[in-house]
C-alpha angles and dihedrals in degrees: 000000000000090000091051092050092047091051092048091048091054091045091049090049092056093043089055092047090053092047093049089045089068087068089066090067086081088066111022115071121215092244088061099043115348096179092077088066090059089066091065089063091054095047098104093050093044092049093050090051089048092053093048091052092047088055090049092052091047092052090045090049092228119161092217086072089066090057092052090046092054091049089049090059087070087062098056095104095041087054093047088059087069102032121016145175123198134166117256112265118240093205119112110235123228099179129054126185137176129198125192140164104225097186097134095055104118108159106055130283101282097109095039093047089052090051095050091047090053091051088052095202121173092226128026121197118191136181130204099016116170107211134010107319113213117150113209109250094030105101096184124063140159128187141174125204102314096298111087132011138175124206118188140183086200125074117275107214099182140358142189138183108236105179123020119175130141093269106010132066150169127195129190125203125176106211131189110237119180092332094315131097116238121188110226118195121190113198137193111173120203109289125233093236097215118184102226093210088063092055093059134057110289134155088253096050113028104144134068097239098061091048092053091047091050094048095046090046089058097041103050099055090044092053088057092049089051090056090060093045092048092054090060094045093046090056091057089050098044094045095045116123087199137060111273136226111192118190142158147074109325094179085222135097129233117286091029127125088256093053095048097045101040090045096045111136090359132103121247101225091206090060091044101050108353128112135200122001121354092205109140105163113073105172095096126053091244132086107261126171110189103140116084146175117203128176141187118270091249091063119082116221111213106173137012128186137172100210105222092165090089138043105203089153140343087293127068114230116251118218128193136176126203142189111230109194 
């Protein structure tokens, strides 16, 4: 039994090191050491293992469990970025937005337009549209080259393309909301471009090691591309004379370099007013939150919802409401 406890202690130590290592993504860029960013992808599994071991130490009445518990308290906010509970806001919203990656839409926009009209948001931000995206009833729209678009019922007073690559994009629109200008930024960071057949058992890839090599080979270069894209988007946020709402598909999970640096000095609306799981991408059998809505500290989030009632693509739409004073 002593050997088992010693082995579990060593395992728990390394699990805790890996979990705490995700905090370094706020400081260490991918071009310096990209492997830290890999830890953010493993965070849910590592945290579940941590919780199971904490229960084991509690049942075993071992003092070492208290040490691991105290270290785990540091990880409360990183965990809340995946699963959260917040009290219902009493504020009355006066701005509603929805963001969605609509990549899997193949047969025109009829169904998706109907969905957005039923949501009745003031501003709609989409990623990976295929042809001109103009929702009926939304008189203002801006698009780049089939990557990101913004449709608005409210007046767009200025716009700018921030990031424009073949498969990544960022779009800025300054929109008049209740007499104030709010800067909306729709983001789609460079995707990882996984071939799904290579993530399952096939004659070509039938062992664990080649799959890991393939996945890491896709992740590391993309992390570095994200660093360049984030620098351009951050400038639009930092230089903004107006409050900012940043939304879209970051192609990155919570506690990653992308999360920390795009969300710097902004509020994660899921953490502010969201409940339950923040998972927004449902194509893999693994909890993945990669769609976000952030806002400036001067903006009050009121409601946040990942709408799992529809499957308009491989992403669930994310809806948020705000109080703009």
